[in-house]
Tab-separated table of C-alpha atoms and ligand atoms in Angstrom:
chain	number	residue	atom	x	y	z
A	1	UNK	CA	90.316	186.850	123.010
A	2	UNK	CA	86.853	187.620	121.683
A	3	UNK	CA	87.146	191.150	120.380
A	4	UNK	CA	83.455	192.024	121.106
A	5	UNK	CA	84.181	191.269	124.628
A	6	UNK	CA	87.361	193.359	124.587
A	7	UNK	CA	85.459	196.191	123.207
A	8	UNK	CA	82.289	196.315	125.281
A	9	UNK	CA	82.944	195.092	128.607
A	10	UNK	CA	84.480	197.421	131.174
A	11	UNK	CA	82.596	196.589	134.416
A	12	UNK	CA	82.129	193.476	136.510
A	13	UNK	CA	78.408	193.974	136.198
A	14	UNK	CA	78.516	193.629	132.320
A	15	UNK	CA	80.416	190.255	132.809
A	16	UNK	CA	77.199	188.840	133.952
A	17	UNK	CA	77.841	188.747	137.757
A	18	UNK	CA	74.962	189.001	140.017
A	19	UNK	CA	74.397	191.477	143.076
A	20	UNK	CA	75.790	189.028	145.797
A	21	UNK	CA	79.031	188.829	143.690
A	22	UNK	CA	79.103	192.405	142.616
A	23	UNK	CA	78.843	193.436	146.317
A	24	UNK	CA	81.892	191.176	147.075
A	25	UNK	CA	83.848	192.810	144.379
A	26	UNK	CA	83.029	196.259	145.468
A	27	UNK	CA	83.881	195.242	149.225
A	28	UNK	CA	87.387	194.149	147.772
A	29	UNK	CA	87.729	197.454	146.421
A	30	UNK	CA	88.161	196.577	142.604
A	31	UNK	CA	86.884	198.951	140.145
A	32	UNK	CA	87.178	196.971	137.053
A	33	UNK	CA	87.887	193.406	136.160
A	34	UNK	CA	91.568	192.516	134.946
A	35	UNK	CA	91.932	191.177	131.465
A	36	UNK	CA	92.008	187.476	132.653
A	37	UNK	CA	88.705	188.187	134.621
A	38	UNK	CA	87.062	189.953	131.646
A	39	UNK	CA	87.878	186.901	129.462
A	40	UNK	CA	87.353	184.071	131.880
A	41	UNK	CA	84.277	185.017	133.851
A	42	UNK	CA	81.511	184.946	131.148
A	43	UNK	CA	83.130	181.764	129.709
A	44	UNK	CA	82.960	180.092	133.161
A	45	UNK	CA	79.464	181.343	133.692
A	46	UNK	CA	78.439	179.774	130.292
A	47	UNK	CA	79.657	176.458	131.531
A	48	UNK	CA	82.952	176.230	129.179
A	49	UNK	CA	86.061	174.312	130.386
A	50	UNK	CA	88.922	176.851	130.305
A	51	UNK	CA	92.607	176.796	130.063
A	52	UNK	CA	93.981	179.938	131.574
A	53	UNK	CA	97.408	180.960	130.788
A	54	UNK	CA	98.083	183.411	133.416
A	55	UNK	CA	100.593	183.735	136.506
A	56	UNK	CA	99.876	184.907	139.995
A	57	UNK	CA	99.357	188.576	140.121
A	58	UNK	CA	96.864	188.799	137.148
A	59	UNK	CA	93.855	188.323	139.325
A	60	UNK	CA	93.447	184.802	138.007
A	61	UNK	CA	92.079	183.594	141.274
A	62	UNK	CA	89.021	185.814	141.161
A	63	UNK	CA	88.668	184.885	137.636
A	64	UNK	CA	87.594	181.484	138.540
A	65	UNK	CA	86.411	181.972	142.109
A	66	UNK	CA	83.691	184.794	141.382
A	67	UNK	CA	81.817	182.716	138.623
A	68	UNK	CA	82.024	179.452	140.489
A	69	UNK	CA	80.484	180.996	143.584
A	70	UNK	CA	77.815	182.427	141.385
A	71	UNK	CA	77.076	179.218	139.878
A	72	UNK	CA	76.741	177.604	143.365
A	73	UNK	CA	74.121	180.084	144.570
A	74	UNK	CA	70.982	178.482	145.774
A	75	UNK	CA	72.151	175.037	145.022
A	76	UNK	CA	72.332	172.037	147.509
A	77	UNK	CA	75.048	171.828	150.173
A	78	UNK	CA	77.037	169.107	148.525
A	79	UNK	CA	80.750	169.092	147.662
A	80	UNK	CA	80.467	170.624	144.209
A	81	UNK	CA	83.925	172.263	143.693
A	82	UNK	CA	87.371	170.791	144.033
A	83	UNK	CA	90.456	173.246	143.667
A	84	UNK	CA	93.761	171.459	143.456
A	85	UNK	CA	96.891	173.519	144.292
A	86	UNK	CA	100.658	172.769	144.441
A	87	UNK	CA	101.267	174.273	147.727
A	88	UNK	CA	99.448	174.750	151.154
A	89	UNK	CA	100.301	178.561	150.879
A	90	UNK	CA	98.357	178.690	147.516
A	91	UNK	CA	95.603	176.523	149.001
A	92	UNK	CA	95.127	178.847	151.920
A	93	UNK	CA	95.245	181.794	149.712
A	94	UNK	CA	92.459	180.380	147.196
A	95	UNK	CA	90.441	179.479	150.369
A	96	UNK	CA	90.716	183.157	151.509
A	97	UNK	CA	89.469	184.234	147.936
A	98	UNK	CA	86.346	182.020	148.180
A	99	UNK	CA	85.610	183.307	151.763
A	100	UNK	CA	86.177	186.880	150.321
A	101	UNK	CA	83.966	186.547	147.249
A	102	UNK	CA	81.366	184.451	148.919
A	103	UNK	CA	80.800	186.990	151.792
A	104	UNK	CA	77.243	187.600	150.516
A	105	UNK	CA	76.508	183.991	149.514
A	106	UNK	CA	75.837	181.015	151.770
A	107	UNK	CA	78.836	178.988	150.418
A	108	UNK	CA	81.275	177.167	152.610
A	109	UNK	CA	84.958	176.368	151.941
A	110	UNK	CA	87.771	174.364	153.542
A	111	UNK	CA	91.479	174.050	152.934
A	112	UNK	CA	92.985	170.621	153.011
A	113	UNK	CA	96.741	170.223	153.134
A	114	UNK	CA	99.552	168.417	154.592
A	115	UNK	CA	101.738	169.382	157.585
A	116	UNK	CA	98.756	170.034	160.057
A	117	UNK	CA	96.694	167.370	161.916
A	118	UNK	CA	94.319	165.424	159.744
A	119	UNK	CA	91.438	165.092	162.272
A	120	UNK	CA	89.974	168.522	162.164
A	121	UNK	CA	89.917	168.349	158.401
A	122	UNK	CA	88.210	164.995	158.422
A	123	UNK	CA	85.667	166.327	160.701
A	124	UNK	CA	84.964	169.447	158.549
A	125	UNK	CA	84.748	167.194	155.358
A	126	UNK	CA	82.284	164.847	156.938
A	127	UNK	CA	80.236	167.614	157.993
A	128	UNK	CA	79.747	168.647	154.526
A	129	UNK	CA	81.185	171.629	152.520
A	130	UNK	CA	80.730	173.213	149.194
A	131	UNK	CA	84.181	173.789	148.090
A	132	UNK	CA	87.380	171.821	148.809
A	133	UNK	CA	90.693	173.647	148.194
A	134	UNK	CA	93.338	171.037	148.576
A	135	UNK	CA	96.966	169.832	147.988
A	136	UNK	CA	97.072	166.506	145.917
A	137	UNK	CA	98.846	164.487	148.723
A	138	UNK	CA	96.524	165.158	151.738
A	139	UNK	CA	93.387	164.923	149.623
A	140	UNK	CA	94.248	161.270	148.633
A	141	UNK	CA	94.671	160.423	152.296
A	142	UNK	CA	91.078	161.801	152.942
A	143	UNK	CA	89.771	159.849	149.870
A	144	UNK	CA	91.453	156.744	151.104
A	145	UNK	CA	89.592	157.281	154.472
A	146	UNK	CA	86.483	157.981	152.704
A	147	UNK	CA	86.253	161.484	154.425
A	148	UNK	CA	84.984	163.082	151.264
A	149	UNK	CA	82.445	162.138	148.426
A	150	UNK	CA	82.842	163.789	145.195
A	151	UNK	CA	79.693	162.159	143.606
A	152	UNK	CA	78.028	165.797	143.278
A	153	UNK	CA	81.218	167.379	142.002
A	154	UNK	CA	80.554	170.181	139.313
A	155	UNK	CA	83.758	171.937	139.115
A	156	UNK	CA	87.277	170.912	139.180
A	157	UNK	CA	90.128	173.734	139.264
A	158	UNK	CA	93.744	172.803	138.598
A	159	UNK	CA	95.522	175.907	139.646
A	160	UNK	CA	99.228	176.439	138.849
A	161	UNK	CA	99.118	173.137	136.905
A	162	UNK	CA	102.756	173.577	135.526
A	163	UNK	CA	103.880	173.786	139.165
A	164	UNK	CA	101.873	170.729	140.221
A	165	UNK	CA	103.517	168.768	137.507
A	166	UNK	CA	106.924	170.164	138.257
A	167	UNK	CA	106.507	169.005	141.801
A	168	UNK	CA	105.885	165.423	140.595
A	169	UNK	CA	101.991	165.424	141.374
A	170	UNK	CA	100.960	163.657	138.105
A	171	UNK	CA	100.327	160.331	139.604
A	172	UNK	CA	98.263	161.884	142.502
A	173	UNK	CA	96.341	164.016	140.122
A	174	UNK	CA	95.293	161.067	138.069
A	175	UNK	CA	94.232	159.023	141.092
A	176	UNK	CA	92.084	161.841	142.181
A	177	UNK	CA	90.533	162.757	138.837
A	178	UNK	CA	89.665	159.270	138.356
A	179	UNK	CA	87.378	159.381	141.269
A	180	UNK	CA	85.630	162.464	140.004
A	181	UNK	CA	82.338	162.508	137.846
A	182	UNK	CA	83.060	162.690	134.206
A	183	UNK	CA	80.575	165.260	133.604
A	184	UNK	CA	81.858	168.393	135.250
A	185	UNK	CA	83.400	171.770	134.346
A	186	UNK	CA	87.198	171.686	134.397
A	187	UNK	CA	89.361	174.894	134.585
A	188	UNK	CA	93.022	174.707	134.320
A	189	UNK	CA	95.338	177.490	135.173
A	190	UNK	CA	98.976	177.678	134.452
A	191	UNK	CA	101.788	180.218	133.963
A	192	UNK	CA	103.409	178.365	131.275
A	193	UNK	CA	102.174	175.614	128.752
A	194	UNK	CA	104.940	172.943	128.315
A	195	UNK	CA	104.044	169.817	126.680
A	196	UNK	CA	103.073	168.034	129.921
A	197	UNK	CA	100.474	170.634	130.580
A	198	UNK	CA	99.051	170.310	127.259
A	199	UNK	CA	98.818	166.492	127.562
A	200	UNK	CA	97.016	167.050	130.861
A	201	UNK	CA	94.541	169.516	129.418
A	202	UNK	CA	93.598	167.211	126.602
A	203	UNK	CA	92.957	164.468	129.106
A	204	UNK	CA	90.895	166.138	131.555
A	205	UNK	CA	89.323	168.967	129.750
A	206	UNK	CA	86.433	169.133	127.188
A	207	UNK	CA	86.734	171.539	124.286
A	208	UNK	CA	88.475	174.077	126.387
A	209	UNK	CA	88.600	177.705	125.331
A	210	UNK	CA	92.054	179.248	126.056
A	211	UNK	CA	92.294	182.533	127.740
A	212	UNK	CA	95.494	184.119	127.746
A	213	UNK	CA	96.994	187.266	129.470
A	214	UNK	CA	99.662	188.667	127.245
A	215	UNK	CA	102.362	186.638	125.580
A	216	UNK	CA	103.442	183.368	126.798
A	217	UNK	CA	105.969	183.483	129.629
A	218	UNK	CA	105.804	187.238	129.740
A	219	UNK	CA	106.940	188.724	132.918
A	220	UNK	CA	104.753	191.295	134.678
A	221	UNK	CA	105.127	194.497	132.735
A	222	UNK	CA	105.123	196.848	135.772
A	223	UNK	CA	108.250	195.155	137.123
A	224	UNK	CA	111.554	196.849	136.800
A	225	UNK	CA	114.422	194.371	136.420
A	226	UNK	CA	118.073	194.606	137.170
A	227	UNK	CA	120.971	192.060	137.399
A	228	UNK	CA	123.759	192.895	139.874
A	229	UNK	CA	126.964	191.185	138.850
A	230	UNK	CA	128.646	190.237	142.129
A	231	UNK	CA	131.012	187.385	143.424
A	232	UNK	CA	129.192	184.705	145.327
A	233	UNK	CA	131.040	185.578	148.641
A	234	UNK	CA	130.134	189.259	148.309
A	235	UNK	CA	126.426	188.579	148.004
A	236	UNK	CA	125.275	189.173	151.479
A	237	UNK	CA	127.439	192.319	151.720
A	238	UNK	CA	125.825	193.635	148.625
A	239	UNK	CA	122.352	192.791	149.938
A	240	UNK	CA	123.030	194.662	153.254
A	241	UNK	CA	124.089	197.542	151.163
A	242	UNK	CA	121.123	197.706	149.117
A	243	UNK	CA	118.601	197.177	152.031
A	244	UNK	CA	120.490	200.194	153.900
A	245	UNK	CA	120.576	202.470	151.059
A	246	UNK	CA	117.639	201.894	148.922
A	247	UNK	CA	114.053	202.701	149.626
A	248	UNK	CA	112.687	199.138	149.956
A	249	UNK	CA	109.456	198.803	151.829
A	250	UNK	CA	108.897	195.142	151.710
A	251	UNK	CA	111.271	192.776	150.245
A	252	UNK	CA	110.907	189.117	149.311
A	253	UNK	CA	114.392	187.608	149.003
A	254	UNK	CA	114.740	184.256	147.230
A	255	UNK	CA	117.547	181.707	147.985
A	256	UNK	CA	118.205	178.303	146.433
A	257	UNK	CA	118.392	176.439	149.478
A	258	UNK	CA	116.977	176.341	153.061
A	259	UNK	CA	120.394	176.772	154.364
A	260	UNK	CA	121.009	179.658	152.092
A	261	UNK	CA	117.796	181.181	153.464
A	262	UNK	CA	118.969	180.590	157.144
A	263	UNK	CA	122.241	182.021	156.322
A	264	UNK	CA	121.018	185.198	154.732
A	265	UNK	CA	118.840	185.742	157.865
A	266	UNK	CA	121.809	185.304	160.141
A	267	UNK	CA	123.990	187.784	157.998
A	268	UNK	CA	121.148	190.371	158.195
A	269	UNK	CA	120.608	189.856	161.721
A	270	UNK	CA	124.386	190.412	162.489
A	271	UNK	CA	124.043	193.672	160.369
A	272	UNK	CA	121.170	194.766	162.497
A	273	UNK	CA	118.471	193.961	159.926
A	274	UNK	CA	115.641	192.088	160.964
A	275	UNK	CA	114.358	189.334	158.642
A	276	UNK	CA	112.550	186.080	158.904
A	277	UNK	CA	113.029	182.808	156.965
A	278	UNK	CA	110.041	180.936	155.123
A	279	UNK	CA	111.020	177.383	154.019
A	280	UNK	CA	109.894	173.784	154.145
A	281	UNK	CA	111.896	172.895	157.356
A	282	UNK	CA	109.797	175.224	159.168
A	283	UNK	CA	106.595	174.002	160.781
A	284	UNK	CA	103.300	174.944	159.457
A	285	UNK	CA	102.610	177.313	162.270
A	286	UNK	CA	106.140	178.911	161.970
A	287	UNK	CA	105.298	179.313	158.137
A	288	UNK	CA	101.813	180.782	159.043
A	289	UNK	CA	103.226	183.141	161.321
A	290	UNK	CA	106.097	184.250	159.103
A	291	UNK	CA	103.763	184.943	156.319
A	292	UNK	CA	101.361	186.851	158.635
A	293	UNK	CA	104.047	189.048	159.955
A	294	UNK	CA	105.312	189.812	156.449
A	295	UNK	CA	101.685	190.584	155.419
A	296	UNK	CA	100.923	192.807	158.034
A	297	UNK	CA	104.184	194.765	157.599
A	298	UNK	CA	105.501	193.778	160.888
A	299	UNK	CA	108.431	192.106	159.325
A	300	UNK	CA	110.020	193.976	156.253
A	301	UNK	CA	112.002	191.349	154.765
A	302	UNK	CA	111.109	187.700	154.081
A	303	UNK	CA	113.810	185.286	153.073
A	304	UNK	CA	112.231	182.272	151.280
A	305	UNK	CA	112.924	179.181	149.233
A	306	UNK	CA	110.749	178.011	146.292
A	307	UNK	CA	107.741	177.065	148.593
A	308	UNK	CA	106.810	180.670	148.651
A	309	UNK	CA	107.565	181.171	144.889
A	310	UNK	CA	104.054	180.872	143.760
A	311	UNK	CA	100.804	181.849	144.969
A	312	UNK	CA	102.083	184.188	147.675
A	313	UNK	CA	99.726	186.953	147.876
A	314	UNK	CA	101.370	189.744	149.481
A	315	UNK	CA	100.148	192.945	148.045
A	316	UNK	CA	102.511	195.834	147.817
A	317	UNK	CA	105.821	194.019	147.908
A	318	UNK	CA	108.265	196.652	146.698
A	319	UNK	CA	110.977	194.349	145.808
A	320	UNK	CA	111.817	190.850	144.879
A	321	UNK	CA	115.510	189.930	145.076
A	322	UNK	CA	116.935	186.782	143.780
A	323	UNK	CA	119.870	186.239	145.854
A	324	UNK	CA	120.541	182.950	143.673
A	325	UNK	CA	119.672	182.995	140.145
A	326	UNK	CA	116.553	180.689	139.698
A	327	UNK	CA	117.430	177.334	138.176
A	328	UNK	CA	114.432	177.238	135.869
A	329	UNK	CA	113.888	180.227	133.625
A	330	UNK	CA	110.114	180.143	134.265
A	331	UNK	CA	110.752	180.290	138.028
A	332	UNK	CA	112.161	183.940	137.383
A	333	UNK	CA	108.831	184.828	135.811
A	334	UNK	CA	107.037	183.389	138.764
A	335	UNK	CA	108.970	184.930	141.288
A	336	UNK	CA	108.941	188.362	139.942
A	337	UNK	CA	105.249	187.868	139.658
A	338	UNK	CA	105.184	188.506	143.591
A	339	UNK	CA	105.742	192.122	142.916
A	340	UNK	CA	103.890	194.164	140.198
A	341	UNK	CA	100.844	192.391	141.200
A	342	UNK	CA	97.583	193.714	139.845
A	343	UNK	CA	99.418	196.673	138.191
A	344	UNK	CA	101.421	197.928	141.142
A	345	UNK	CA	105.030	198.658	140.390
A	346	UNK	CA	107.985	196.773	141.772
A	347	UNK	CA	111.579	196.047	141.395
A	348	UNK	CA	113.213	192.777	140.832
A	349	UNK	CA	116.897	192.319	141.372
A	350	UNK	CA	118.970	189.298	140.599
A	351	UNK	CA	122.357	188.828	142.124
A	352	UNK	CA	124.435	186.986	139.374
A	353	UNK	CA	127.813	185.395	140.350
A	354	UNK	CA	130.312	184.369	137.509
A	355	UNK	CA	128.901	180.841	137.352
A	356	UNK	CA	125.382	182.100	136.977
A	357	UNK	CA	125.861	184.200	133.901
A	358	UNK	CA	124.845	181.498	131.575
A	359	UNK	CA	121.519	180.944	133.499
A	360	UNK	CA	120.726	184.784	133.226
A	361	UNK	CA	121.427	184.686	129.539
A	362	UNK	CA	118.772	181.801	129.376
A	363	UNK	CA	116.238	183.884	131.397
A	364	UNK	CA	116.904	186.865	129.075
A	365	UNK	CA	116.287	184.588	125.882
A	366	UNK	CA	112.842	183.472	127.310
A	367	UNK	CA	112.053	187.176	128.338
A	368	UNK	CA	113.033	188.161	124.843
A	369	UNK	CA	114.935	191.072	126.130
A	370	UNK	CA	118.099	191.813	128.156
A	371	UNK	CA	117.779	192.746	131.787
A	372	UNK	CA	119.816	195.740	132.496
A	373	UNK	CA	123.124	195.247	134.617
A	374	UNK	CA	123.698	197.506	137.713
A	375	UNK	CA	127.270	197.513	138.595
A	376	UNK	CA	127.907	198.693	142.350
A	377	UNK	CA	131.427	199.842	142.768
A	378	UNK	CA	133.372	197.584	144.832
A	379	UNK	CA	130.943	194.523	144.352
A	380	UNK	CA	130.747	193.971	140.563
A	381	UNK	CA	133.107	191.097	139.905
A	382	UNK	CA	134.396	192.761	136.900
A	383	UNK	CA	135.549	195.691	138.929
A	384	UNK	CA	136.550	193.682	141.910
A	385	UNK	CA	138.617	191.330	139.562
A	386	UNK	CA	140.260	194.340	137.927
A	387	UNK	CA	141.025	196.086	141.268
B	1	AMP	P1	95.773	186.615	141.799
B	1	AMP	O1	96.542	186.712	140.468
B	1	AMP	O2	94.673	186.036	141.607
B	1	AMP	O3	96.846	186.092	142.699
B	1	AMP	O4	95.425	188.084	142.236
B	1	AMP	C1	96.332	189.120	142.475
B	1	AMP	C2	96.095	190.369	143.267
B	1	AMP	O5	95.162	191.239	142.631
B	1	AMP	C3	95.121	189.869	144.563
B	1	AMP	O6	95.669	190.600	145.746
B	1	AMP	C4	93.694	190.220	144.355
B	1	AMP	O7	93.186	190.710	145.500
B	1	AMP	C5	93.991	191.520	143.250
B	1	AMP	N1	92.952	191.797	142.330
B	1	AMP	C6	92.138	190.596	141.885
B	1	AMP	N2	91.361	191.102	140.979
B	1	AMP	C7	91.569	192.509	140.887
B	1	AMP	C8	90.856	193.616	140.304
B	1	AMP	N3	89.902	193.346	139.475
B	1	AMP	N4	91.315	194.890	140.609
B	1	AMP	C9	92.201	194.992	141.560
B	1	AMP	N5	92.889	193.962	142.130
B	1	AMP	C10	92.567	192.775	141.993
């Protein structure tokens, strides 16, 4: 980070944002920029390519949305911005950010993702739009149908690049980027920087500036972590116990599989605790409804598989519970990025059966610190086995 920027800049105005954007920031209720915003906004306004090493919860969406909207002001109505995201949930959220930050600017945006009919998107694209926020597969369908033209494209944003590569989108990304103008500004955001993402950035970015929030792979520091040792078959009973006894306002529970998510919802239901499931077997409208009722607070408990892992912007989640230990250590960091967002505090609990001990150790090595164990009498496999 440029030390001068760190020392001097404390307000959005000092980052070079114009009144239209400052008004939107004020409407959003933000008093000062987050570190990634402080570092990235002036660089994007200067026209630099950027690698942003930041996970969800750091304010990274505004870090690229605000300066891009500013750069669009007063320009022609052509498709000048493409944001690519791994999931439709993230696409919808980035679209919402553009709408929010472009409140005082005449900038139009549409989300483009699969699982919903293609024709309305086709009509909207053909009518012309400034910003397209898309998942790679559905965007390629539109490109094949020649629904969208990127000849005037100025900005490409790759959001959660590591996740897109994890999901096997590399070939689609290549096919899309091949069709974009070479002279453009490219911003790549990623929570982690494995070799594949570095290779991608070498290929697509020109002399990028790296802006980084904290140490690589660092978990959100406002989150309190705990591991509950518990036999697999006692996990649902422990969950019910915690949900009954602890102060948990809104709880996001992660399971490894869709069936696991449905099973947890059923167990909770039988115990008289209302919960809803969010996973890829649900239709898009069911997923949207589930998210909306969770966001509005109507549903207190959401049980989700990985699709909700990143990009799910639900402010004020008090607890994340890993019902199963994540398979990839990075996923642990992403999941707990759901709580502790923008400096709120939150708790992240992980249920660990005996066969998951090694995975928890791997996660702890990556975090560089042990996660405290909490032993609930009658549930801990140590005490259960001894009894
Ligand atoms: P993101 O990392 O982009 O997913 O943003 C995380 C959350 O932080 C979102 O709910 C934003 O609305 C919120 N946020 C972004 N920038 C700020 C800021 N400067 N001050 C307070 N909250 C913010």
